[in-house]
Short mmCIF file of C-alpha atoms in Angstrom, two decimals:
data_model
loop_
_atom_site.label_atom_id
_atom_site.label_comp_id
_atom_site.label_asym_id
_atom_site.label_seq_id
_atom_site.Cartn_x
_atom_site.Cartn_y
_atom_site.Cartn_z
CA UNK A 1 -7.51 -3.73 -34.56
CA UNK A 2 -4.64 -1.91 -32.88
CA UNK A 3 -1.17 -2.70 -34.17
CA UNK A 4 1.33 -2.96 -31.38
CA UNK A 5 4.70 -1.41 -32.11
CA UNK A 6 7.42 -1.65 -29.49
CA UNK A 7 10.24 -0.20 -31.63
CA UNK A 8 10.00 3.33 -30.13
CA UNK A 9 10.35 1.76 -26.68
CA UNK A 10 13.44 -0.22 -27.63
CA UNK A 11 14.89 2.97 -29.08
CA UNK A 12 14.36 4.78 -25.75
CA UNK A 13 14.87 1.80 -23.48
CA UNK A 14 17.70 3.60 -21.71
CA UNK A 15 15.21 6.21 -20.44
CA UNK A 16 13.06 3.56 -18.81
CA UNK A 17 16.08 1.81 -17.33
CA UNK A 18 17.38 5.12 -15.94
CA UNK A 19 13.94 5.56 -14.39
CA UNK A 20 14.09 2.08 -12.87
CA UNK A 21 17.52 2.98 -11.49
CA UNK A 22 16.07 6.07 -9.79
CA UNK A 23 13.20 3.97 -8.41
CA UNK A 24 15.72 1.55 -6.88
CA UNK A 25 17.88 4.39 -5.49
CA UNK A 26 14.89 6.02 -3.82
CA UNK A 27 13.72 2.68 -2.40
CA UNK A 28 17.20 1.95 -1.04
CA UNK A 29 17.51 5.42 0.53
CA UNK A 30 14.07 5.14 2.13
CA UNK A 31 14.95 1.67 3.44
CA UNK A 32 18.32 2.78 4.81
CA UNK A 33 16.59 5.70 6.54
CA UNK A 34 13.35 3.95 7.40
CA UNK A 35 14.83 0.98 9.29
CA UNK A 36 16.72 3.06 11.92
CA UNK A 37 13.81 5.49 12.18
CA UNK A 38 11.48 2.53 12.66
CA UNK A 39 13.69 0.98 15.34
CA UNK A 40 13.97 4.32 17.17
CA UNK A 41 10.19 4.83 17.03
CA UNK A 42 9.56 1.29 18.27
CA UNK A 43 12.01 1.63 21.18
CA UNK A 44 10.51 5.02 22.08
CA UNK A 45 7.01 3.58 22.01
CA UNK A 46 8.06 0.63 24.20
CA UNK A 47 10.21 2.75 26.53
CA UNK A 48 7.52 3.16 29.17
CA UNK A 49 8.40 6.86 29.30
CA UNK A 50 5.25 8.74 28.33
CA UNK A 51 7.19 11.76 27.05
CA UNK A 52 8.83 9.54 24.46
CA UNK A 53 6.07 7.01 23.84
CA UNK A 54 3.30 9.51 23.08
CA UNK A 55 5.04 11.47 20.28
CA UNK A 56 6.40 8.25 18.76
CA UNK A 57 2.91 6.75 18.83
CA UNK A 58 1.48 9.85 17.16
CA UNK A 59 4.05 9.77 14.33
CA UNK A 60 3.45 6.06 13.78
CA UNK A 61 -0.35 6.34 13.71
CA UNK A 62 -0.47 9.48 11.55
CA UNK A 63 1.90 8.13 8.91
CA UNK A 64 0.19 4.74 8.80
CA UNK A 65 -3.32 6.19 8.57
CA UNK A 66 -3.03 9.08 6.09
CA UNK A 67 -2.70 8.55 2.32
CA UNK A 68 0.95 8.54 1.16
CA UNK A 69 0.20 10.96 -1.68
CA UNK A 70 -1.11 13.54 0.81
CA UNK A 71 2.09 13.07 2.87
CA UNK A 72 4.25 13.58 -0.21
CA UNK A 73 2.40 16.78 -1.17
CA UNK A 74 2.71 18.02 2.41
CA UNK A 75 6.47 17.50 2.41
CA UNK A 76 6.95 18.85 -1.10
CA UNK A 77 4.63 21.87 -1.10
CA UNK A 78 3.94 22.50 2.59
CA UNK A 79 7.14 21.90 4.56
CA UNK A 80 9.30 24.41 2.58
CA UNK A 81 6.94 27.15 3.76
CA UNK A 82 7.58 26.37 7.45
CA UNK A 83 11.31 25.83 7.05
CA UNK A 84 11.74 28.56 4.46
CA UNK A 85 14.00 26.33 2.36
CA UNK A 86 13.89 25.16 -1.21
CA UNK A 87 12.59 21.61 -1.63
CA UNK A 88 13.65 19.27 -4.41
CA UNK A 89 11.50 16.35 -5.57
CA UNK A 90 14.23 13.95 -4.44
CA UNK A 91 14.52 15.43 -0.96
CA UNK A 92 10.75 15.52 -0.46
CA UNK A 93 10.42 11.93 -1.65
CA UNK A 94 13.30 10.68 0.49
CA UNK A 95 11.90 12.42 3.60
CA UNK A 96 8.33 11.23 3.06
CA UNK A 97 9.23 7.62 2.42
CA UNK A 98 11.86 7.45 5.16
CA UNK A 99 9.38 8.58 7.80
CA UNK A 100 6.45 6.69 6.32
CA UNK A 101 8.25 3.37 6.00
CA UNK A 102 9.77 4.08 9.43
CA UNK A 103 6.26 4.23 10.87
CA UNK A 104 5.37 0.86 9.34
CA UNK A 105 8.72 -0.70 10.30
CA UNK A 106 8.22 0.55 13.86
CA UNK A 107 5.14 -1.61 14.29
CA UNK A 108 6.98 -4.63 12.85
CA UNK A 109 9.92 -4.05 15.24
CA UNK A 110 7.52 -3.65 18.13
CA UNK A 111 5.67 -6.87 17.36
CA UNK A 112 9.02 -8.67 16.98
CA UNK A 113 10.44 -7.33 20.25
CA UNK A 114 7.25 -8.08 22.18
CA UNK A 115 7.21 -11.63 20.78
CA UNK A 116 10.55 -12.50 22.43
CA UNK A 117 9.88 -14.27 25.70
CA UNK A 118 10.04 -11.98 28.74
CA UNK A 119 12.27 -14.43 30.60
CA UNK A 120 15.03 -13.70 28.09
CA UNK A 121 15.40 -10.05 29.00
CA UNK A 122 15.01 -10.92 32.69
CA UNK A 123 17.81 -13.48 32.59
CA UNK A 124 19.99 -11.08 30.57
CA UNK A 125 19.47 -8.48 33.29
CA UNK A 126 20.13 -11.11 35.97
CA UNK A 127 23.58 -11.89 34.56
CA UNK A 128 24.40 -8.18 34.71
CA UNK A 129 23.62 -6.80 31.27
CA UNK A 130 22.22 -3.29 31.02
CA UNK A 131 18.82 -2.78 29.42
CA UNK A 132 20.46 -1.57 26.21
CA UNK A 133 22.87 -4.50 26.14
CA UNK A 134 20.05 -6.98 26.64
CA UNK A 135 18.14 -5.37 23.80
CA UNK A 136 21.12 -5.33 21.46
CA UNK A 137 22.64 -8.70 22.23
CA UNK A 138 19.71 -10.87 23.24
CA UNK A 139 16.33 -9.52 22.14
CA UNK A 140 16.95 -7.87 18.76
CA UNK A 141 18.93 -10.70 17.12
CA UNK A 142 16.05 -13.08 17.80
CA UNK A 143 13.35 -10.55 16.94
CA UNK A 144 14.95 -9.63 13.59
CA UNK A 145 14.74 -13.21 12.37
CA UNK A 146 11.03 -13.38 13.10
CA UNK A 147 10.40 -9.96 11.58
CA UNK A 148 12.11 -10.69 8.29
CA UNK A 149 9.04 -11.79 6.25
CA UNK A 150 7.02 -8.76 7.34
CA UNK A 151 10.00 -6.46 6.66
CA UNK A 152 10.35 -7.91 3.19
CA UNK A 153 6.67 -7.44 2.43
CA UNK A 154 6.81 -3.85 3.65
CA UNK A 155 9.91 -3.12 1.53
CA UNK A 156 8.09 -4.32 -1.56
CA UNK A 157 5.10 -2.15 -0.67
CA UNK A 158 7.56 0.71 -0.31
CA UNK A 159 8.99 0.12 -3.76
CA UNK A 160 5.50 0.17 -5.25
CA UNK A 161 4.55 3.30 -3.34
CA UNK A 162 7.58 5.19 -4.66
CA UNK A 163 5.68 5.50 -7.98
CA UNK A 164 3.85 8.42 -6.34
CA UNK A 165 6.97 10.57 -6.70
CA UNK A 166 6.27 10.79 -10.43
CA UNK A 167 3.59 13.34 -9.47
CA UNK A 168 6.22 15.73 -8.07
CA UNK A 169 8.41 15.03 -11.16
CA UNK A 170 11.13 12.91 -9.60
CA UNK A 171 12.41 10.94 -12.61
CA UNK A 172 11.45 7.43 -11.47
CA UNK A 173 10.31 4.66 -13.81
CA UNK A 174 6.69 5.83 -13.91
CA UNK A 175 7.70 9.44 -14.59
CA UNK A 176 9.97 8.39 -17.44
CA UNK A 177 7.23 6.19 -18.88
CA UNK A 178 4.81 9.10 -18.82
CA UNK A 179 7.33 11.33 -20.61
CA UNK A 180 8.06 8.66 -23.17
CA UNK A 181 4.36 8.04 -23.81
CA UNK A 182 3.90 11.70 -24.63
CA UNK A 183 6.99 11.80 -26.81
CA UNK A 184 6.21 8.66 -28.84
CA UNK A 185 2.38 8.77 -28.82
CA UNK A 186 2.55 5.11 -27.84
CA UNK A 187 0.96 5.05 -24.36
CA UNK A 188 -0.21 1.45 -24.70
CA UNK A 189 3.26 0.04 -25.39
CA UNK A 190 5.04 2.36 -22.97
CA UNK A 191 2.76 1.78 -19.97
CA UNK A 192 2.64 -1.95 -20.68
CA UNK A 193 6.44 -2.06 -20.80
CA UNK A 194 6.66 -0.06 -17.56
CA UNK A 195 4.16 -2.39 -15.85
CA UNK A 196 6.18 -5.42 -17.00
CA UNK A 197 9.43 -3.85 -15.74
CA UNK A 198 7.85 -3.29 -12.33
CA UNK A 199 6.43 -6.79 -12.35
CA UNK A 200 9.76 -8.42 -13.17
CA UNK A 201 11.69 -6.30 -10.65
CA UNK A 202 9.24 -6.87 -7.81
CA UNK A 203 8.89 -10.58 -8.55
CA UNK A 204 12.69 -10.93 -8.50
CA UNK A 205 12.99 -9.02 -5.22
CA UNK A 206 10.31 -11.12 -3.54
CA UNK A 207 11.87 -14.34 -4.83
CA UNK A 208 15.20 -13.21 -3.39
CA UNK A 209 13.48 -12.42 -0.10
CA UNK A 210 11.88 -15.87 -0.01
CA UNK A 211 15.29 -17.44 -0.61
CA UNK A 212 16.92 -15.51 2.25
CA UNK A 213 13.96 -16.41 4.46
CA UNK A 214 14.48 -20.14 3.79
CA UNK A 215 18.21 -19.85 4.44
CA UNK A 216 17.56 -18.11 7.73
CA UNK A 217 15.07 -20.77 8.77
CA UNK A 218 17.59 -23.52 7.97
CA UNK A 219 20.50 -21.87 9.79
CA UNK A 220 18.19 -21.33 12.75
CA UNK A 221 17.51 -25.05 12.94
CA UNK A 222 21.21 -25.92 12.77
CA UNK A 223 22.26 -23.66 15.61
CA UNK A 224 19.52 -25.12 17.73
CA UNK B 1 10.38 34.38 11.75
CA UNK B 2 7.45 32.06 12.07
CA UNK B 3 4.87 31.32 9.42
CA UNK B 4 1.37 32.58 10.15
CA UNK B 5 -1.17 29.92 9.42
CA UNK B 6 -4.30 31.17 7.74
CA UNK B 7 -7.21 28.82 7.27
CA UNK B 8 -9.75 31.35 5.95
CA UNK B 9 -9.30 30.50 2.23
CA UNK B 10 -10.07 26.89 3.12
CA UNK B 11 -13.17 27.84 5.09
CA UNK B 12 -14.30 30.04 2.20
CA UNK B 13 -13.93 27.10 -0.17
CA UNK B 14 -15.67 24.52 1.98
CA UNK B 15 -18.08 23.73 -0.85
CA UNK B 16 -15.21 22.67 -3.13
CA UNK B 17 -13.89 20.41 -0.37
CA UNK B 18 -17.35 18.98 0.25
CA UNK B 19 -17.63 18.18 -3.45
CA UNK B 20 -14.25 16.45 -3.23
CA UNK B 21 -15.37 14.47 -0.19
CA UNK B 22 -18.42 13.25 -2.10
CA UNK B 23 -16.13 12.15 -4.95
CA UNK B 24 -13.84 10.34 -2.53
CA UNK B 25 -16.70 8.47 -0.85
CA UNK B 26 -18.31 7.60 -4.21
CA UNK B 27 -15.07 6.13 -5.58
CA UNK B 28 -14.41 4.31 -2.29
CA UNK B 29 -17.87 2.73 -2.18
CA UNK B 30 -17.67 1.44 -5.76
CA UNK B 31 -14.14 0.08 -5.36
CA UNK B 32 -14.94 -1.53 -2.00
CA UNK B 33 -17.89 -3.47 -3.41
CA UNK B 34 -16.23 -4.40 -6.72
CA UNK B 35 -12.80 -5.11 -5.19
CA UNK B 36 -13.95 -7.31 -2.30
CA UNK B 37 -16.67 -8.94 -4.43
CA UNK B 38 -14.45 -9.80 -7.37
CA UNK B 39 -11.73 -10.89 -4.94
CA UNK B 40 -14.03 -13.64 -3.62
CA UNK B 41 -14.68 -14.87 -7.17
CA UNK B 42 -10.93 -14.91 -7.87
CA UNK B 43 -10.28 -16.80 -4.63
CA UNK B 44 -12.89 -19.43 -5.54
CA UNK B 45 -11.49 -19.71 -9.08
CA UNK B 46 -8.10 -20.33 -7.55
CA UNK B 47 -9.35 -23.47 -5.83
CA UNK B 48 -11.40 -24.56 -8.83
CA UNK B 49 -11.30 -28.05 -10.25
CA UNK B 50 -10.38 -26.65 -13.68
CA UNK B 51 -6.71 -26.04 -14.22
CA UNK B 52 -7.32 -23.12 -16.60
CA UNK B 53 -9.40 -21.25 -13.99
CA UNK B 54 -6.65 -21.80 -11.41
CA UNK B 55 -3.91 -20.55 -13.71
CA UNK B 56 -5.82 -17.46 -14.82
CA UNK B 57 -6.60 -16.62 -11.22
CA UNK B 58 -2.99 -17.11 -10.04
CA UNK B 59 -1.71 -15.02 -12.96
CA UNK B 60 -4.17 -12.26 -12.14
CA UNK B 61 -3.28 -12.24 -8.43
CA UNK B 62 0.48 -12.25 -9.05
CA UNK B 63 0.36 -9.55 -11.70
CA UNK B 64 -1.86 -7.15 -9.80
CA UNK B 65 -0.03 -7.65 -6.50
CA UNK B 66 3.40 -7.22 -8.06
CA UNK B 67 2.77 -3.97 -9.95
CA UNK B 68 2.11 -0.54 -8.41
CA UNK B 69 -1.54 0.51 -8.28
CA UNK B 70 -0.70 3.94 -9.75
CA UNK B 71 0.78 2.23 -12.82
CA UNK B 72 -2.42 0.21 -13.10
CA UNK B 73 -4.62 3.32 -12.95
CA UNK B 74 -2.50 5.12 -15.56
CA UNK B 75 -2.50 2.03 -17.76
CA UNK B 76 -6.29 1.94 -17.77
CA UNK B 77 -6.47 5.69 -18.35
CA UNK B 78 -3.85 6.15 -21.09
CA UNK B 79 -3.22 2.70 -22.57
CA UNK B 80 -6.57 0.89 -22.56
CA UNK B 81 -8.32 3.44 -24.87
CA UNK B 82 -5.80 2.46 -27.57
CA UNK B 83 -7.07 -1.12 -27.44
CA UNK B 84 -10.79 -0.60 -27.10
CA UNK B 85 -12.71 2.13 -28.90
CA UNK B 86 -14.39 3.53 -25.79
CA UNK B 87 -13.72 6.64 -23.83
CA UNK B 88 -12.26 5.99 -20.40
CA UNK B 89 -13.15 8.65 -17.85
CA UNK B 90 -10.90 9.33 -14.85
CA UNK B 91 -13.62 7.74 -12.68
CA UNK B 92 -13.65 4.52 -14.77
CA UNK B 93 -9.85 4.30 -14.88
CA UNK B 94 -9.62 4.73 -11.11
CA UNK B 95 -12.33 2.12 -10.54
CA UNK B 96 -10.54 -0.39 -12.79
CA UNK B 97 -7.12 0.16 -11.18
CA UNK B 98 -8.17 0.25 -7.54
CA UNK B 99 -10.84 -2.49 -7.77
CA UNK B 100 -8.67 -5.00 -9.61
CA UNK B 101 -5.72 -4.30 -7.31
CA UNK B 102 -7.93 -4.78 -4.25
CA UNK B 103 -9.46 -7.91 -5.76
CA UNK B 104 -6.00 -9.46 -6.05
CA UNK B 105 -5.15 -8.62 -2.42
CA UNK B 106 -8.51 -9.67 -1.01
CA UNK B 107 -8.44 -12.94 -3.00
CA UNK B 108 -5.42 -13.96 -0.92
CA UNK B 109 -7.25 -12.97 2.26
CA UNK B 110 -10.29 -15.10 1.35
CA UNK B 111 -8.02 -17.98 0.40
CA UNK B 112 -6.31 -17.90 3.80
CA UNK B 113 -9.73 -17.82 5.46
CA UNK B 114 -11.09 -20.77 3.50
CA UNK B 115 -7.91 -22.78 4.08
CA UNK B 116 -8.14 -22.18 7.82
CA UNK B 117 -11.36 -24.22 8.03
CA UNK B 118 -10.49 -27.82 8.91
CA UNK B 119 -11.13 -30.41 6.17
CA UNK B 120 -13.30 -32.35 8.62
CA UNK B 121 -16.01 -29.72 8.20
CA UNK B 122 -16.13 -30.27 4.43
CA UNK B 123 -16.26 -34.01 4.93
CA UNK B 124 -19.00 -33.80 7.54
CA UNK B 125 -21.15 -31.55 5.35
CA UNK B 126 -20.68 -33.87 2.39
CA UNK B 127 -21.53 -36.84 4.58
CA UNK B 128 -24.94 -35.40 5.49
CA UNK B 129 -25.63 -34.95 1.78
CA UNK B 130 -24.71 -31.33 1.00
CA UNK B 131 -23.27 -30.51 -2.41
CA UNK B 132 -19.86 -28.80 -2.68
CA UNK B 133 -21.48 -25.44 -3.36
CA UNK B 134 -23.92 -25.83 -0.46
CA UNK B 135 -21.05 -26.72 1.87
CA UNK B 136 -19.13 -23.68 0.75
CA UNK B 137 -22.08 -21.34 1.13
CA UNK B 138 -23.61 -22.64 4.33
CA UNK B 139 -20.68 -24.06 6.28
CA UNK B 140 -17.28 -22.88 5.13
CA UNK B 141 -17.75 -19.28 3.95
CA UNK B 142 -19.68 -18.01 6.99
CA UNK B 143 -16.87 -19.18 9.29
CA UNK B 144 -14.05 -18.15 6.94
CA UNK B 145 -15.44 -14.64 6.41
CA UNK B 146 -15.75 -14.15 10.16
CA UNK B 147 -12.12 -15.05 10.64
CA UNK B 148 -10.83 -12.72 7.93
CA UNK B 149 -13.10 -9.80 8.80
CA UNK B 150 -10.25 -7.75 10.37
CA UNK B 151 -8.04 -8.31 7.31
CA UNK B 152 -10.89 -7.25 5.03
CA UNK B 153 -11.50 -4.14 7.13
CA UNK B 154 -7.81 -3.28 6.75
CA UNK B 155 -8.14 -3.71 3.00
CA UNK B 156 -11.12 -1.33 3.08
CA UNK B 157 -8.98 1.27 4.86
CA UNK B 158 -6.26 0.80 2.23
CA UNK B 159 -8.86 1.31 -0.52
CA UNK B 160 -9.95 4.54 1.12
CA UNK B 161 -6.37 5.80 1.14
CA UNK B 162 -5.85 4.65 -2.46
CA UNK B 163 -8.70 6.84 -3.73
CA UNK B 164 -6.31 9.83 -3.51
CA UNK B 165 -4.37 8.34 -6.45
CA UNK B 166 -7.35 9.13 -8.68
CA UNK B 167 -6.35 12.79 -8.39
CA UNK B 168 -3.42 11.97 -10.70
CA UNK B 169 -5.89 11.41 -13.57
CA UNK B 170 -7.88 14.49 -12.46
CA UNK B 171 -10.83 12.67 -10.89
CA UNK B 172 -12.57 15.11 -8.56
CA UNK B 173 -11.93 13.88 -5.01
CA UNK B 174 -10.58 15.47 -1.82
CA UNK B 175 -6.91 15.71 -2.81
CA UNK B 176 -7.73 17.01 -6.28
CA UNK B 177 -9.88 19.76 -4.79
CA UNK B 178 -7.14 20.53 -2.28
CA UNK B 179 -4.60 20.94 -5.08
CA UNK B 180 -6.99 23.34 -6.80
CA UNK B 181 -7.50 25.43 -3.68
CA UNK B 182 -3.76 25.47 -2.98
CA UNK B 183 -2.89 26.67 -6.47
CA UNK B 184 -5.49 29.45 -6.35
CA UNK B 185 -4.68 30.69 -2.85
CA UNK B 186 -0.98 29.83 -2.53
CA UNK B 187 -1.64 28.05 0.76
CA UNK B 188 -0.39 24.45 0.25
CA UNK B 189 0.72 24.12 3.88
CA UNK B 190 -2.76 24.72 5.28
CA UNK B 191 -4.48 22.76 2.53
CA UNK B 192 -2.45 19.57 2.80
CA UNK B 193 -2.45 19.73 6.59
CA UNK B 194 -6.24 19.91 6.58
CA UNK B 195 -6.64 17.17 3.95
CA UNK B 196 -4.29 14.91 5.92
CA UNK B 197 -6.16 15.69 9.14
CA UNK B 198 -9.51 14.92 7.48
CA UNK B 199 -8.29 11.50 6.36
CA UNK B 200 -6.79 10.80 9.78
CA UNK B 201 -9.89 11.82 11.70
CA UNK B 202 -12.06 9.68 9.47
CA UNK B 203 -9.86 6.60 9.25
CA UNK B 204 -8.27 6.41 12.71
CA UNK B 205 -11.50 5.38 14.50
CA UNK B 206 -11.85 2.62 11.89
CA UNK B 207 -8.26 1.51 12.56
CA UNK B 208 -9.00 1.33 16.31
CA UNK B 209 -12.25 -0.53 15.64
CA UNK B 210 -10.33 -3.09 13.56
CA UNK B 211 -7.86 -3.66 16.42
CA UNK B 212 -10.80 -4.18 18.79
CA UNK B 213 -12.45 -6.58 16.35
CA UNK B 214 -9.22 -8.53 16.01
CA UNK B 215 -8.92 -8.92 19.79
CA UNK B 216 -12.56 -9.96 20.11
CA UNK B 217 -12.30 -12.60 17.39
CA UNK B 218 -9.05 -13.88 18.88
CA UNK B 219 -10.76 -14.34 22.22
CA UNK B 220 -13.86 -16.05 20.85
CA UNK B 221 -11.91 -18.49 18.67
#
């Protein structure tokens, strides 16, 4: 019978927490980059201009259809050869996950924008708004509310996918756990602790998301 | 100065890539069957009469959906052998991680499908003398599965993409073989471009087919 011993993990708990911090930083950076990239891709795809729609569509489809680990390796090992620059694990991870989550967010934006009744943009244009104004003031505010659950789900997927960066030695939670397991010879305790940390973090984030979602639904009813 | 692409080392090593492709398809097939199969069992357990079965199934779904699949694979590879005195191969660890993760996701898909069938159908089947199990098998599941077919196809595509994670525990699949070729020939740009292209060319038709299926089912419903 195996005797569990978590003392080495408590002793190095700061390592795991530092890893969790890096996981959260990377997720936040990819979100901050991915949302505008996603909006830009969605607007380009909906623009009706083939020169903009076709490349945007290609980026969206390629990044949604290929495995994220292959994308990460491409950005980390492949891209520096074209650009002739040095690539750090952080930069490669931030680039990969910004573009990749952007591709997924683009489809959520698109579905949200398309779901707003056509009459809304027509009446906005009729009272003299430009296309961009109508999008910014009328369409997007309504679309964002509807997109929120899907955005939340995608952000959680993003956080889980960031574990892949451990393979290019960015010091996220999984990477730190792997190091600690080798140092302490306690893989069972370390990986269990890491899994629990992920579980607690992700459960908290989704609970927070659900709370915001309910608030938004309530405030929507009141203004109506 | 522009980089000169050179694909000859890849063409010379096509056998290594073919071996990787076989490994990818093998892992995918096993995980697809186990993941979607076990997912149905979990979904049925979740609506079981017994409270214990419901709790276990909810706990399983929540835990496997709220932890990263790579952590799951590494847990089965590095941690599980400490608990049980058996050797865990990279193949087994990958099967455990990917199948259980997919089971948790597909259980929620099945559940949505079963819930979408109106209660009147259950009542009608019971009224003509079918047992609960018969109703499920003959009336509810055939309709529910049809409705969730696009979601299940999407899950299948996700499973195919997930197989690349097995390269982290050195299971021989496409990405693992690519890494090997890249480290021997110093050509990561060509290698990862080709691997990405292979996945895209294989999966994109399936993605389009799923869209088409979705539209068709939406029309017929």
